[in-house]
Amino acid sequence: MEFSRLLLEGPSSAIEHLRALYASREPPSLLEPQGELVLAMSDLAHELRIPQIGLDGVQPQTADAKVLLGGELWRACISSELIILLLEMIKEPSFSKQPTIWIVNVLTCLAGLLSAWCICAEPSQQAVLADSVVPNQRQLHLMFALLRPTWKNLWTHIGDFLSPRCNVAGAPGIVLGLLVSISGDMQILCDWYRDSIASTEQGERELLDVDFIPVIVFAWTHAVLRGGRGNTKFRDVPTLLQEHRTFVARFNESHPPVPGDSLATIRWNAKFDAVFSRLDPLKIMEAFRLVLERCAWLVDEYLVSHMRELYLLLSPDLDHHIALRRAFWAQPMLAALHAIIVREAKRIIAKYQGAAHWLAGCKCCCDLLGVVGEGAARGLCSSINGRHAGFLLGNFCTASINGVPAPFASEEQYETLDELRTSLRVTMARWCEAVEPSTNDVESSSDVNRTSIKFGLYSWARGAWYATLESLRDLKEKRDENEHSPRVIQCWLDLGNALRLDEHAERIRYQETRARLCSWSACVYHEEHAQGALALCKGCGEARYCSRACQRRDWKEGGHKAKCRRVKS
């Protein structure tokens, strides 16, 4: 009888048949791609595949997982201990050498089961899915005993999954994506079942020693670089890394070191340093840049978490932080940060969405801009666009005064606003240092880079610095209760001083330039300068128009009617 039919008529019998086929193989020989065992696993993977895995840019759907949870196949998988069997398959040293179809299907089965299990074990879903069958205590302990050797095997042979033979047409990074999925879901489940599987100090130590983090970081990096369909689980990678730090901190707090005890305090960065002993820092920085620049799903809390994680990877806490910072500076990160802010600003304006995360995003982006500024000051950045740097610095100054729209104001936002202002002061100081003349007597390549950066920023500032200053002062007048506004404005003045700009001369230039722009937004001279000064509106004395036609249209369609009357009154 075909396995697919057996699976339909009796799932438990089918899984036991699969177990028997696996037990009868001759390890460590390689499996035949068209052999009965491999084909049976393909049929099972087809039934356990969760559509949300492997779909980039689509919100995860739980409907398919819930259908699986309510069916006979799920109950058969749990009662037949399929998860444990799959872990034993992956634990085999020859697993990474097996045919691609076997690797993909084994990982697909485990990913589908863990994804469904995460849904029914998630605290908010337990009441809704209370009837769902989950592994019992004995099965949990058997699973726990397999975690360390299984993930050690994956990490030991992680390079094998980079082989071209592991590519699948249309999805070159699918194996790597599945490794991210199973590692992340298993880490989450271990946290939820921690009291059941690791109730002792030794048990917790063993759990924290599982190589989830190295596999996640390595696989995520190379999956992003390979492209393909991606994986919705990718968006949770920064959260998983932060949760590992939290787990370690919680353990160390609960088990302080005892004098004479041979058990040492666990370092959260140990797993991260293990990654970078085998992963080129240039690759993970490139992966972060690609995700920040290109991924349409990277919005709101996902954007904030990715930028925050990138900043943490650049901290001195890691043994490889110098190499990571140099890799960061070697990437065109300034262009990526500029793309993020432009994209988010347009999205918020167009849909009035995401404002609740706007300040947090600005703060994280400002932190990273400060690191770029540090590299610029040292002449180590690959490329610096002065217009991008000036735009971002001005944007963060504006956000530091303006805050967020009233509907999104909250204590959390105000706290973030203070953090943004602190970040702005540090970042602005670094950029001022980057454009200050060198004190060295002998010119170096670093000085040449600094001169280039200063020229780019200066060229941008000649047309935009004073306009931003006027805007900041206008915001200050509208928010006169804001005691922080003068400090923010002083940051902007500091940049002007570092660029050797004269405020009086820039004001005259600004006024002359403004006099040659038409106030009607649809006019060609709204952004391009006319040959001479344009006529002022006689009503308000502020707006300027190149023709009576533009003035009439702005009055009727552009909202100048209300503004003009308000100014006159």
PDB file of N, CA and C in Angstrom, residues 99-101 104 160-176 226 228:
ATOM      1  N   PRO A  99      20.518  13.331   0.862  1.00  0.00           N
ATOM      2  CA  PRO A  99      19.942  14.044  -0.284  1.00  0.00           C
ATOM      3  C   PRO A  99      19.115  15.248   0.175  1.00  0.00           C
ATOM      4  N   THR A 100      19.109  16.288  -0.632  1.00  0.00           N
ATOM      5  CA  THR A 100      18.401  17.519  -0.275  1.00  0.00           C
ATOM      6  C   THR A 100      16.928  17.257   0.020  1.00  0.00           C
ATOM      7  N   ILE A 101      16.310  16.378  -0.757  1.00  0.00           N
ATOM      8  CA  ILE A 101      14.887  16.115  -0.560  1.00  0.00           C
ATOM      9  C   ILE A 101      14.623  15.548   0.836  1.00  0.00           C
ATOM     10  N   VAL A 104      15.148  18.552   3.422  1.00  0.00           N
ATOM     11  CA  VAL A 104      14.032  19.500   3.360  1.00  0.00           C
ATOM     12  C   VAL A 104      12.785  18.913   3.991  1.00  0.00           C
ATOM     13  N   ASP A 160      27.708  22.501   5.891  1.00  0.00           N
ATOM     14  CA  ASP A 160      27.207  21.597   4.847  1.00  0.00           C
ATOM     15  C   ASP A 160      25.932  22.131   4.210  1.00  0.00           C
ATOM     16  N   PHE A 161      25.150  22.890   4.972  1.00  0.00           N
ATOM     17  CA  PHE A 161      23.879  23.393   4.444  1.00  0.00           C
ATOM     18  C   PHE A 161      24.076  24.583   3.506  1.00  0.00           C
ATOM     19  N   LEU A 162      25.332  25.040   3.369  1.00  0.00           N
ATOM     20  CA  LEU A 162      25.640  26.097   2.406  1.00  0.00           C
ATOM     21  C   LEU A 162      25.993  25.521   1.042  1.00  0.00           C
ATOM     22  N   SER A 163      26.103  24.208   0.970  1.00  0.00           N
ATOM     23  CA  SER A 163      26.450  23.562  -0.293  1.00  0.00           C
ATOM     24  C   SER A 163      25.382  23.851  -1.346  1.00  0.00           C
ATOM     25  N   PRO A 164      25.799  24.092  -2.592  1.00  0.00           N
ATOM     26  CA  PRO A 164      24.808  24.332  -3.665  1.00  0.00           C
ATOM     27  C   PRO A 164      23.784  23.217  -3.795  1.00  0.00           C
ATOM     28  N   ARG A 165      24.157  22.003  -3.388  1.00  0.00           N
ATOM     29  CA  ARG A 165      23.202  20.890  -3.505  1.00  0.00           C
ATOM     30  C   ARG A 165      22.014  21.075  -2.568  1.00  0.00           C
ATOM     31  N   CYS A 166      22.149  21.959  -1.551  1.00  0.00           N
ATOM     32  CA  CYS A 166      21.035  22.209  -0.631  1.00  0.00           C
ATOM     33  C   CYS A 166      20.086  23.281  -1.154  1.00  0.00           C
ATOM     34  N   ASN A 167      20.403  23.837  -2.319  1.00  0.00           N
ATOM     35  CA  ASN A 167      19.498  24.806  -2.925  1.00  0.00           C
ATOM     36  C   ASN A 167      18.308  24.087  -3.551  1.00  0.00           C
ATOM     37  N   VAL A 168      17.177  24.751  -3.522  1.00  0.00           N
ATOM     38  CA  VAL A 168      15.967  24.229  -4.145  1.00  0.00           C
ATOM     39  C   VAL A 168      15.500  25.268  -5.147  1.00  0.00           C
ATOM     40  N   ALA A 169      15.111  24.843  -6.329  1.00  0.00           N
ATOM     41  CA  ALA A 169      14.695  25.780  -7.367  1.00  0.00           C
ATOM     42  C   ALA A 169      13.616  26.722  -6.843  1.00  0.00           C
ATOM     43  N   GLY A 170      13.873  28.025  -6.973  1.00  0.00           N
ATOM     44  CA  GLY A 170      12.916  29.031  -6.519  1.00  0.00           C
ATOM     45  C   GLY A 170      13.020  29.354  -5.050  1.00  0.00           C
ATOM     46  N   ALA A 171      13.782  28.562  -4.308  1.00  0.00           N
ATOM     47  CA  ALA A 171      13.917  28.793  -2.864  1.00  0.00           C
ATOM     48  C   ALA A 171      15.311  28.365  -2.420  1.00  0.00           C
ATOM     49  N   PRO A 172      16.342  29.101  -2.844  1.00  0.00           N
ATOM     50  CA  PRO A 172      17.717  28.677  -2.546  1.00  0.00           C
ATOM     51  C   PRO A 172      18.056  28.635  -1.071  1.00  0.00           C
ATOM     52  N   GLY A 173      17.328  29.386  -0.256  1.00  0.00           N
ATOM     53  CA  GLY A 173      17.628  29.399   1.173  1.00  0.00           C
ATOM     54  C   GLY A 173      16.630  28.639   2.014  1.00  0.00           C
ATOM     55  N   ILE A 174      15.870  27.718   1.412  1.00  0.00           N
ATOM     56  CA  ILE A 174      14.774  27.081   2.147  1.00  0.00           C
ATOM     57  C   ILE A 174      15.278  26.213   3.300  1.00  0.00           C
ATOM     58  N   VAL A 175      16.382  25.488   3.105  1.00  0.00           N
ATOM     59  CA  VAL A 175      16.912  24.656   4.190  1.00  0.00           C
ATOM     60  C   VAL A 175      17.344  25.537   5.349  1.00  0.00           C
ATOM     61  N   LEU A 176      18.046  26.611   5.039  1.00  0.00           N
ATOM     62  CA  LEU A 176      18.498  27.539   6.076  1.00  0.00           C
ATOM     63  C   LEU A 176      17.308  28.180   6.782  1.00  0.00           C
ATOM     64  N   ARG A 226      21.056  34.553   0.351  1.00  0.00           N
ATOM     65  CA  ARG A 226      20.716  33.698  -0.792  1.00  0.00           C
ATOM     66  C   ARG A 226      19.417  34.120  -1.460  1.00  0.00           C
ATOM     67  N   GLY A 228      15.427  34.121  -2.359  1.00  0.00           N
ATOM     68  CA  GLY A 228      14.370  33.113  -2.369  1.00  0.00           C
ATOM     69  C   GLY A 228      13.124  33.625  -1.681  1.00  0.00           C
TER      70      GLY A 228
END
